[in-house]
Amino acid sequence: QVQLVESGGGLVQPGGSLRLSCAASGMNFKDYPMGWYRQAPGKQRDVVALITSDGNTNYADSVKGRFTISRDNAKKMVFLQMNSLKPEDTAVYYCVTTVRTTDYWGQGTQVTVAS
């Protein structure tokens, strides 16, 4: 019943920006933390950013100062603003939440940073 639908990925040049969006349904969105993870080919899926139900945020060291996670509880959406993108940011990006002990993942959206 919980569903996360991501959008906003694409191809961008190094130094550019993208804004990812994730729309949630089937849950009381405001009560749960949200997160963004990414997975590059042949690599583990790693956390990028987390945001609590109260709006507190945490970031991986690799993206601090460049990425911003935010949420709009009225719209039941979470966002990831990505600035100063680097080739090593290339990955499939996933949004995630945990509801009643179960993790729910979006379908993923491809971000490619290349000149």
CSV table of C-alpha atoms in Angstrom, one decimal:
chain,number,residue,atom,x,y,z
A,1,GLN,CA,0.0,0.0,0.0
A,2,VAL,CA,2.9,2.3,0.7
A,3,GLN,CA,4.2,3.7,-2.6
A,4,LEU,CA,7.1,6.0,-3.4
A,5,VAL,CA,7.4,7.5,-6.9
A,6,GLU,CA,10.6,9.3,-7.8
A,7,SER,CA,11.3,11.8,-10.5
A,8,GLY,CA,13.9,14.4,-11.6
A,9,GLY,CA,16.8,12.3,-12.6
A,10,GLY,CA,18.7,12.8,-15.8
A,11,LEU,CA,22.0,13.8,-17.4
A,12,VAL,CA,23.9,16.8,-16.1
A,13,GLN,CA,27.4,18.2,-16.6
A,14,PRO,CA,29.9,18.4,-13.8
A,15,GLY,CA,29.2,21.4,-11.6
A,16,GLY,CA,25.5,21.3,-12.6
A,17,SER,CA,22.4,20.8,-10.5
A,18,LEU,CA,19.4,18.5,-10.3
A,19,ARG,CA,16.4,18.3,-8.0
A,20,LEU,CA,15.0,14.9,-7.3
A,21,SER,CA,11.4,14.5,-6.0
A,22,CYS,CA,9.6,11.6,-4.3
A,23,ALA,CA,5.9,11.5,-3.9
A,24,ALA,CA,4.5,9.2,-1.1
A,25,SER,CA,1.1,7.6,-0.7
A,26,GLY,CA,-0.5,5.0,1.5
A,27,MET,CA,1.1,6.3,4.7
A,28,ASN,CA,0.8,9.1,7.2
A,29,PHE,CA,3.7,10.9,5.7
A,30,LYS,CA,4.3,13.4,8.4
A,31,ASP,CA,4.9,10.7,11.0
A,32,TYR,CA,7.9,9.0,9.4
A,33,PRO,CA,11.5,9.6,8.4
A,34,MET,CA,12.5,9.7,4.8
A,35,GLY,CA,15.8,9.2,3.1
A,36,TRP,CA,17.7,9.2,-0.1
A,37,TYR,CA,20.2,6.4,-1.0
A,38,ARG,CA,22.2,5.8,-4.1
A,39,GLN,CA,23.8,2.9,-5.8
A,40,ALA,CA,26.4,3.0,-8.5
A,41,PRO,CA,27.1,0.0,-10.8
A,42,GLY,CA,29.0,-2.7,-8.9
A,43,LYS,CA,28.7,-0.8,-5.6
A,44,GLN,CA,26.8,-1.0,-2.4
A,45,ARG,CA,23.7,1.0,-1.9
A,46,ASP,CA,24.7,3.9,0.4
A,47,VAL,CA,22.8,6.5,2.4
A,48,VAL,CA,23.0,10.0,1.0
A,49,ALA,CA,20.7,12.0,3.2
A,50,LEU,CA,18.1,11.5,5.9
A,51,ILE,CA,15.3,13.7,7.3
A,52,THR,CA,13.2,13.0,10.4
A,53,SER,CA,9.5,13.7,10.8
A,54,ASP,CA,10.5,16.9,12.6
A,55,GLY,CA,12.7,18.1,9.7
A,56,ASN,CA,16.2,17.3,11.2
A,57,THR,CA,18.7,16.2,8.6
A,58,ASN,CA,21.8,14.2,8.2
A,59,TYR,CA,24.1,13.8,5.2
A,60,ALA,CA,26.9,11.5,4.0
A,61,ASP,CA,30.2,13.3,4.2
A,62,SER,CA,30.6,13.0,0.5
A,63,VAL,CA,27.6,15.3,-0.2
A,64,LYS,CA,27.7,17.7,2.7
A,65,GLY,CA,27.6,21.3,1.5
A,66,ARG,CA,26.4,20.2,-1.9
A,67,PHE,CA,23.1,18.3,-1.4
A,68,THR,CA,20.0,19.4,0.6
A,69,ILE,CA,17.2,17.1,1.7
A,70,SER,CA,13.8,18.6,2.5
A,71,ARG,CA,10.2,17.6,2.9
A,72,ASP,CA,6.8,19.1,2.4
A,73,ASN,CA,4.4,17.3,4.7
A,74,ALA,CA,1.3,18.9,3.1
A,75,LYS,CA,2.3,17.6,-0.3
A,76,LYS,CA,3.6,14.3,1.1
A,77,MET,CA,6.9,14.8,-0.8
A,78,VAL,CA,10.6,14.6,-0.1
A,79,PHE,CA,13.2,16.4,-2.2
A,80,LEU,CA,16.9,16.2,-2.8
A,81,GLN,CA,18.5,19.3,-4.2
A,82,MET,CA,21.9,18.4,-5.7
A,83,ASN,CA,24.4,21.1,-6.5
A,84,SER,CA,28.0,21.1,-7.7
A,85,LEU,CA,27.5,17.7,-9.1
A,86,LYS,CA,30.6,15.5,-9.6
A,87,PRO,CA,31.1,12.4,-11.9
A,88,GLU,CA,31.2,10.3,-8.7
A,89,ASP,CA,27.7,11.3,-7.9
A,90,THR,CA,26.5,9.1,-10.9
A,91,ALA,CA,24.2,6.5,-9.5
A,92,VAL,CA,20.6,5.3,-9.3
A,93,TYR,CA,19.0,7.4,-6.5
A,94,TYR,CA,16.3,5.9,-4.3
A,95,CYS,CA,13.9,7.3,-1.8
A,96,VAL,CA,13.0,5.2,1.2
A,97,THR,CA,10.9,5.2,4.3
A,98,THR,CA,10.1,2.7,7.1
A,99,VAL,CA,6.5,2.1,8.1
A,100,ARG,CA,5.5,-0.6,10.6
A,101,THR,CA,9.0,-2.2,10.6
A,102,THR,CA,9.0,-2.5,6.8
A,103,ASP,CA,11.3,-0.5,4.5
A,104,TYR,CA,9.7,0.8,1.3
A,105,TRP,CA,11.7,2.0,-1.6
A,106,GLY,CA,11.0,4.0,-4.7
A,107,GLN,CA,11.7,2.7,-8.1
A,108,GLY,CA,14.9,4.7,-8.4
A,109,THR,CA,15.9,7.4,-10.8
A,110,GLN,CA,19.1,7.6,-12.8
A,111,VAL,CA,21.5,10.5,-12.3
A,112,THR,CA,24.4,10.7,-14.7
A,113,VAL,CA,27.1,13.4,-14.3
A,114,ALA,CA,29.3,13.6,-17.3
A,115,SER,CA,30.6,16.2,-19.7
